[in-house]
mmCIF file of C-alpha atoms in Angstrom:
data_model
loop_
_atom_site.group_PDB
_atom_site.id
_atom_site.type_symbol
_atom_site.label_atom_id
_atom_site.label_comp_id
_atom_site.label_asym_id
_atom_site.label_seq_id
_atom_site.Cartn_x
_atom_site.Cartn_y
_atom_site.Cartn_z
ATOM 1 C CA UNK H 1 -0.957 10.290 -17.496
ATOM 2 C CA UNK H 2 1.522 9.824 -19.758
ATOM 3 C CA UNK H 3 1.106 9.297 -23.929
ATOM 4 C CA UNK H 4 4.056 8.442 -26.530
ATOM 5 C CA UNK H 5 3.835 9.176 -30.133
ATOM 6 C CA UNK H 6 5.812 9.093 -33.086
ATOM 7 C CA UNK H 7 6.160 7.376 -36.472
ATOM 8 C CA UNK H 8 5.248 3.945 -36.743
ATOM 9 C CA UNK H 9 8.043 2.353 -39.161
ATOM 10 C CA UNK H 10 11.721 3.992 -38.866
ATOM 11 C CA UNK H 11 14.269 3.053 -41.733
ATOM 12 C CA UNK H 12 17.603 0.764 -41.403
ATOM 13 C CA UNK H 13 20.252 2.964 -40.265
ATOM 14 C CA UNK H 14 17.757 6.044 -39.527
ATOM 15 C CA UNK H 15 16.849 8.195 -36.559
ATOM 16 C CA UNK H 16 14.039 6.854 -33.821
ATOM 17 C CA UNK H 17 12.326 9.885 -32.367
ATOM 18 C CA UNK H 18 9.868 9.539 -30.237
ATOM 19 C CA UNK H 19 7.593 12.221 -27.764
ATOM 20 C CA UNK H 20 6.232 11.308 -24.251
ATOM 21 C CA UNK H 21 3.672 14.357 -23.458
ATOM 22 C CA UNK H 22 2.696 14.369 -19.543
ATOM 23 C CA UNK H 23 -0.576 15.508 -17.915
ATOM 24 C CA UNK H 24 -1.585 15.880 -14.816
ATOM 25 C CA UNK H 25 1.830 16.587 -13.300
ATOM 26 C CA UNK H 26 4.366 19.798 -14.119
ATOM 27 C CA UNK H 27 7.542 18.242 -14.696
ATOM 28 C CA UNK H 28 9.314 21.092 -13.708
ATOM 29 C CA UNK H 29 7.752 20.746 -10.145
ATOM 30 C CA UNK H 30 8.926 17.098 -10.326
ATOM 31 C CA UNK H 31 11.660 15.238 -8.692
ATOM 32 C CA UNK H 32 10.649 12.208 -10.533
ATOM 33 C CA UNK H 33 12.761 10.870 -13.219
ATOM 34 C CA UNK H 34 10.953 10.560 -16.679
ATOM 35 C CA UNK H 35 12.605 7.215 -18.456
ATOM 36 C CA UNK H 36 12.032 5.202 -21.410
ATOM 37 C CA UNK H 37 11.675 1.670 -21.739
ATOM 38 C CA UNK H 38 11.204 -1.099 -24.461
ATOM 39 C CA UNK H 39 9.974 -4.518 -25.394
ATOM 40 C CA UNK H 40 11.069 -6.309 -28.196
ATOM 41 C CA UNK H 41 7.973 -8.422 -29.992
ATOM 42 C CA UNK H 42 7.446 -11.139 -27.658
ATOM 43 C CA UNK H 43 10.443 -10.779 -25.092
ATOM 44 C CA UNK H 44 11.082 -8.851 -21.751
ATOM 45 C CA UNK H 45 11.435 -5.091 -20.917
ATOM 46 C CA UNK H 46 14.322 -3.123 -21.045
ATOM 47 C CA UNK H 47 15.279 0.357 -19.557
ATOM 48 C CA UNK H 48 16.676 2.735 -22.379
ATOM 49 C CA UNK H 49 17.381 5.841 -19.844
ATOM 50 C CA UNK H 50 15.683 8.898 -18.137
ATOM 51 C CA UNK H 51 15.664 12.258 -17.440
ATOM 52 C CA UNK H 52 15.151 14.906 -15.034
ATOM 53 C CA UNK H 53 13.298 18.075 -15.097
ATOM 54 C CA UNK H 54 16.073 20.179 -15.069
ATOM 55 C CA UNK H 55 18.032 17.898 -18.080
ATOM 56 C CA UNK H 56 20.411 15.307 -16.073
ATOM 57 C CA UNK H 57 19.835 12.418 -18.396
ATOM 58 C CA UNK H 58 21.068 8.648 -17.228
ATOM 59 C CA UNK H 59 21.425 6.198 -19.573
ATOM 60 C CA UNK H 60 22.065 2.002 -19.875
ATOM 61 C CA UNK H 61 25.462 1.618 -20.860
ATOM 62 C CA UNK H 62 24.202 -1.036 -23.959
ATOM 63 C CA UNK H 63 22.559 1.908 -25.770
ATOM 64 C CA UNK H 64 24.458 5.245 -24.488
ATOM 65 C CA UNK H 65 26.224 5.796 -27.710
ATOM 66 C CA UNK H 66 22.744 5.894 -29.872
ATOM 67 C CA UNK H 67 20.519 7.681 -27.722
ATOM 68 C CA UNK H 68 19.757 10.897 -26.306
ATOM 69 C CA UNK H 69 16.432 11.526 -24.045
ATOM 70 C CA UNK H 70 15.647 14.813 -23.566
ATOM 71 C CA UNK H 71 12.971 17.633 -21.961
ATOM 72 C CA UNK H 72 10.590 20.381 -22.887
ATOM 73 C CA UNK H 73 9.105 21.841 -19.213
ATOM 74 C CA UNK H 74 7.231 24.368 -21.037
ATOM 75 C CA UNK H 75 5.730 21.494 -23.407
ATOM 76 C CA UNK H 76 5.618 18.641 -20.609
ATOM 77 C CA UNK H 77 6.955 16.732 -23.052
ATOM 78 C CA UNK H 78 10.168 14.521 -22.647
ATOM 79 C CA UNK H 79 11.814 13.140 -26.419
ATOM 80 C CA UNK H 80 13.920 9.884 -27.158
ATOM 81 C CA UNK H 81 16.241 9.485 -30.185
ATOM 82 C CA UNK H 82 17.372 6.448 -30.747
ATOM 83 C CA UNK H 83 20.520 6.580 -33.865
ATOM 84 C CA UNK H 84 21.374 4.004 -36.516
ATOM 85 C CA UNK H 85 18.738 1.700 -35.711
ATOM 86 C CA UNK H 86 18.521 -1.831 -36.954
ATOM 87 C CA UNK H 87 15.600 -4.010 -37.006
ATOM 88 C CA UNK H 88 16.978 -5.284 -33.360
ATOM 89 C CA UNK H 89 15.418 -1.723 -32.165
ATOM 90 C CA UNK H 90 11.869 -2.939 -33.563
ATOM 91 C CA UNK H 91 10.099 -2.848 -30.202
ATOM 92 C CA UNK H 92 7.216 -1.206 -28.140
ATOM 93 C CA UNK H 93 8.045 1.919 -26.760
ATOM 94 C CA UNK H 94 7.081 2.850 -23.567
ATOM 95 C CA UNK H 95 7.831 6.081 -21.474
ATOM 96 C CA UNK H 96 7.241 5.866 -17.543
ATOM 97 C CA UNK H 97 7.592 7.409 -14.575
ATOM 98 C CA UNK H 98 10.383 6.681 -12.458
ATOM 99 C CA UNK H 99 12.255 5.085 -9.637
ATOM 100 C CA UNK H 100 8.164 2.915 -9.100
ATOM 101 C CA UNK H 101 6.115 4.308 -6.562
ATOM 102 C CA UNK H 102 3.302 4.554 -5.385
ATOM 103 C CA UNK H 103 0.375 5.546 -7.902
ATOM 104 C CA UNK H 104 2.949 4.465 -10.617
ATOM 105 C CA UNK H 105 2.397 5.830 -14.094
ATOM 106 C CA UNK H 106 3.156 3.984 -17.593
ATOM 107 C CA UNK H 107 1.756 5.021 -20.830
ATOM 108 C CA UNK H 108 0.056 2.514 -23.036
ATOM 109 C CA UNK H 109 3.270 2.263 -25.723
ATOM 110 C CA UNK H 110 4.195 2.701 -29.204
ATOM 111 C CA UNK H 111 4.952 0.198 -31.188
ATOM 112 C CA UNK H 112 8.115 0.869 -33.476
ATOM 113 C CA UNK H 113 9.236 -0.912 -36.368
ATOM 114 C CA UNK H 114 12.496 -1.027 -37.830
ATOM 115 C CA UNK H 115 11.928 -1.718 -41.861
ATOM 116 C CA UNK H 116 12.789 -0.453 -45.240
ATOM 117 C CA UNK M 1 25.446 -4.511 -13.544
ATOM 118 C CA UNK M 2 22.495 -6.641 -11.448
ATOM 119 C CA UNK M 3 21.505 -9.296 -13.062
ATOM 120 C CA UNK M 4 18.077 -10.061 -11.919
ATOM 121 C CA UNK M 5 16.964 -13.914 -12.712
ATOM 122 C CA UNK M 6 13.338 -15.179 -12.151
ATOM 123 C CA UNK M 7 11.814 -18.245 -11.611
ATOM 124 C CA UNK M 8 10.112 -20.326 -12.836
ATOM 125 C CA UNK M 9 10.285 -19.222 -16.331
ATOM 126 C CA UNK M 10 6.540 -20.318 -16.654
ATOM 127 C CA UNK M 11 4.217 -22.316 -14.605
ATOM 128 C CA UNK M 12 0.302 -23.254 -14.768
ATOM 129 C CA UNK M 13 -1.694 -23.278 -11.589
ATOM 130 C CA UNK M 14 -5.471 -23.904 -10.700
ATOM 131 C CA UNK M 15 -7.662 -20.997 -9.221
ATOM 132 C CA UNK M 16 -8.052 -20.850 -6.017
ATOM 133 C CA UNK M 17 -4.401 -22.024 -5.119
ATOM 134 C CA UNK M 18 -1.478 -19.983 -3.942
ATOM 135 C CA UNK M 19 1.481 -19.184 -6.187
ATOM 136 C CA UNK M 20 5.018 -17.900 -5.172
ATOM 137 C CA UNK M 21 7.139 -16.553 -7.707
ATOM 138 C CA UNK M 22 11.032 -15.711 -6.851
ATOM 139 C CA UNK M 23 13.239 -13.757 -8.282
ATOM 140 C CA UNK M 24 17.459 -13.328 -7.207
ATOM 141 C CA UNK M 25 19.511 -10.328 -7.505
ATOM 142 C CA UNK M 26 23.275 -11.391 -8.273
ATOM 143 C CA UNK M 27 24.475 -8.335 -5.611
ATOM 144 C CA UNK M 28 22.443 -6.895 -2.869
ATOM 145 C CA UNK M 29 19.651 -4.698 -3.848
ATOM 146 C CA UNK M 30 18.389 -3.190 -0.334
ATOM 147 C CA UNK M 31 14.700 -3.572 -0.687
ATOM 148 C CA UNK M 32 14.868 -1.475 -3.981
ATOM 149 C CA UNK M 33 12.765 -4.089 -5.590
ATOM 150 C CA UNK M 34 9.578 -3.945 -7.802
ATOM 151 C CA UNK M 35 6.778 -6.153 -9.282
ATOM 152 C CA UNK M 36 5.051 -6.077 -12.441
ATOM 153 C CA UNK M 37 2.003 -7.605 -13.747
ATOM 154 C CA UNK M 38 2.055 -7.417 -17.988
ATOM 155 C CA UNK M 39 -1.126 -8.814 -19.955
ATOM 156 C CA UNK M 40 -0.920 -9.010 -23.847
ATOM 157 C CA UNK M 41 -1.593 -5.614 -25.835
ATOM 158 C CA UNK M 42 -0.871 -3.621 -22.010
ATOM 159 C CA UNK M 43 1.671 -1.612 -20.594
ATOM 160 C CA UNK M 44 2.786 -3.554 -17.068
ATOM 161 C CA UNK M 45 1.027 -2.518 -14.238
ATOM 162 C CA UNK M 46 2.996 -1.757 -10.555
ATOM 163 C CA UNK M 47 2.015 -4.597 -8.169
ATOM 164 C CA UNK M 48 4.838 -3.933 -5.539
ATOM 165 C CA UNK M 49 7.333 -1.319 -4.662
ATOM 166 C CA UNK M 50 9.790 -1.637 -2.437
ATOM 167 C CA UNK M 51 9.842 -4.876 -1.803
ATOM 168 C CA UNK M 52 6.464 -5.388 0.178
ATOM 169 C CA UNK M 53 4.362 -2.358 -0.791
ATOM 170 C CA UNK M 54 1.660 -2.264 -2.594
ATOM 171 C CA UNK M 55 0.481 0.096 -5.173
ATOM 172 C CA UNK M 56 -2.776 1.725 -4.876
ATOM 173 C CA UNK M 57 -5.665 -0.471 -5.759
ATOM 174 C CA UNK M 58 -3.480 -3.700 -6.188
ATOM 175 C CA UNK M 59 -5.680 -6.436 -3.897
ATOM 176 C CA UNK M 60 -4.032 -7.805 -0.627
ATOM 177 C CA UNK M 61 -3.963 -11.215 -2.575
ATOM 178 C CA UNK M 62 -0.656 -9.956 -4.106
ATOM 179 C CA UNK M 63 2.065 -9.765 -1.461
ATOM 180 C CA UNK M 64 5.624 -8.849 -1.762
ATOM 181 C CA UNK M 65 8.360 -9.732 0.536
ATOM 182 C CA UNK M 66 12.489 -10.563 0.724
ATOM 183 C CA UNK M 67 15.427 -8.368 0.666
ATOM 184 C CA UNK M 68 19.057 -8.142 0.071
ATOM 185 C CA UNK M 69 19.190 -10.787 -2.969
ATOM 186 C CA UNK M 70 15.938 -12.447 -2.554
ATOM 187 C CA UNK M 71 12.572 -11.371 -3.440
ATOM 188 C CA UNK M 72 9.022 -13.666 -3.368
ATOM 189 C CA UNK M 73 6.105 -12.364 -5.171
ATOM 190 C CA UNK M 74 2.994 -14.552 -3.430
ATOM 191 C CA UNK M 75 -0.435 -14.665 -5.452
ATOM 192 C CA UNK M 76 -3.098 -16.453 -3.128
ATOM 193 C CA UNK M 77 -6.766 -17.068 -4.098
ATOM 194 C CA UNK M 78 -5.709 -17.253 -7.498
ATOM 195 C CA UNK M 79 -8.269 -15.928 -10.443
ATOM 196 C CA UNK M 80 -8.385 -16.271 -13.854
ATOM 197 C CA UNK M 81 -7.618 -12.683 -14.697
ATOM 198 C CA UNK M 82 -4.084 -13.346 -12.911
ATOM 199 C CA UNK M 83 -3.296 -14.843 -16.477
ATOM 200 C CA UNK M 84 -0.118 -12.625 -16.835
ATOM 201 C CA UNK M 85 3.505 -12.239 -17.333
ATOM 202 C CA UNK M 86 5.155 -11.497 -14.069
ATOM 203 C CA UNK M 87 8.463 -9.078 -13.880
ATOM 204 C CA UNK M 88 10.875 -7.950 -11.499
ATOM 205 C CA UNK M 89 12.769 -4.980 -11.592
ATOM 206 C CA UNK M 90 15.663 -3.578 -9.167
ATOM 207 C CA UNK M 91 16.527 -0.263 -8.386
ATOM 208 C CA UNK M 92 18.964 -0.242 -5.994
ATOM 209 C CA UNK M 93 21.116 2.526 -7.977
ATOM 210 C CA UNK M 94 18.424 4.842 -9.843
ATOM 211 C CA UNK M 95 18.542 7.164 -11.619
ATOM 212 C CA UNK M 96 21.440 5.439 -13.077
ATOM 213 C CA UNK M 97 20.040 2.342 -13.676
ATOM 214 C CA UNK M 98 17.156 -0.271 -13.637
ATOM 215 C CA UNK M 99 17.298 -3.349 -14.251
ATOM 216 C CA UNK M 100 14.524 -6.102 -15.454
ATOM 217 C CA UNK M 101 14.023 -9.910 -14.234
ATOM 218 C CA UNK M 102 13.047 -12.148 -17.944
ATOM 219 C CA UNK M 103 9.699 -12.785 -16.419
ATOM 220 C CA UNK M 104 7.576 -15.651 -15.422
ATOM 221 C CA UNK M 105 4.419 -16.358 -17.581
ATOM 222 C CA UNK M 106 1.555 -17.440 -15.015
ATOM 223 C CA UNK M 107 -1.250 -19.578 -16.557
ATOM 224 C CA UNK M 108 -4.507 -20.061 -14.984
ATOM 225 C CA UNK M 109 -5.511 -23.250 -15.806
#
């Protein structure tokens, strides 16, 4: 199972940072890739990037330069931090297991706005 | 970059009928395709990976099928709890990137 948390409401031009804690599953026994992914307020989903147990991080080429996803094996915990956000990074945040397969694992999201 | 278009963007159908959503990869994906099933407030829910299989649980009234640039999604015996968004994702070159279809909203009359 996987659970995000994190602040609510992030300021204009502030830091997103957001935690993805895993149970059930050692990530550092995993060849999964861990990835974020967001949903604007009533539009479609978008992949923000993932990362592997042992740090290799891939991310979309529209975001790169504001975000860096990271791991904790020892926490099971993988991070997100999302720079200079505007209210076009208001959106719920979801963290998920990935390439989908079978017994596929989301958690339930975080919503995130962007507001001063 | 895919770009991964679906169709149609919505549609409303009676229960009990069949339903076949598409969706069109602009370059060949393999069969690295994926189907999602999103309701309001939830997280979206695996239907279909690769291309035709289906994830634990999901009822043999969802089928997948297609590859290369192609890709059906068939509903039959349709219910009202079907009521969903539909999406498509591709695959074809993880880890380095996934990309979304925009979705088709399915209404159950």
């Amino acid at each position: 199972q996987l659970q995000e948390s994190g602040p609510g409401v992030v300021k204009p031009s502030e830091t997103l940072s957001l935690t993805c804690t895993v149970s059930g599953v050692s990530l550092s026994s995993s060849s999964y890739y861990w990835g974020w992914i967001r949903q604007p307020p009533g539009k479609g989903l978008e992949w923000i990037g993932n990362v592997v147990w042992s740090g290799v991080t891939h991310y979309n080429s529209s975001l790169a330069s504001r975000v860096t996803i990271s791991v904790d094996t020892s926490k099971n915990q993988i991070y997100l931090k999302m720079r200079s956000v505007t209210a076009a990074d208001t959106a719920v945040y979801y963290c998920a297991r990935l390439p989908p397969d079978r017994d596929d694992s989301w958690g339930q999201g975080t919503l995130v706005t962007v507001s001063s | 970059e895919t770009v991964m278009t679906q169709s149609p963007v919505t549609l409303s159908v009676s229960p009990g009928e069949t339903v076949i959503l598409s969706c069109r990869a602009s370059q060949s994906i393999s069969d690295d395709l994926a189907w999602y099933q999103q309701k309001p407030g939830q997280a979206p829910r695996l239907l279909i990976y690769g291309a035709s299989t289906r994830d634990t649980g999901i009822p043999a009234r969802f089928s997948g099928s297609g590859s290369g640039t192609e890709f059906t999604l068939t509903v039959s015996s349709l219910q009202s709890e079907d009521s969903a968004t539909y999406y498509c994702q591709e695959y074809n070159n993880w880890p380095a990137m996934y990309t979304f279809g925009q979705g088709t909203k399915l209404e159950i009359k």
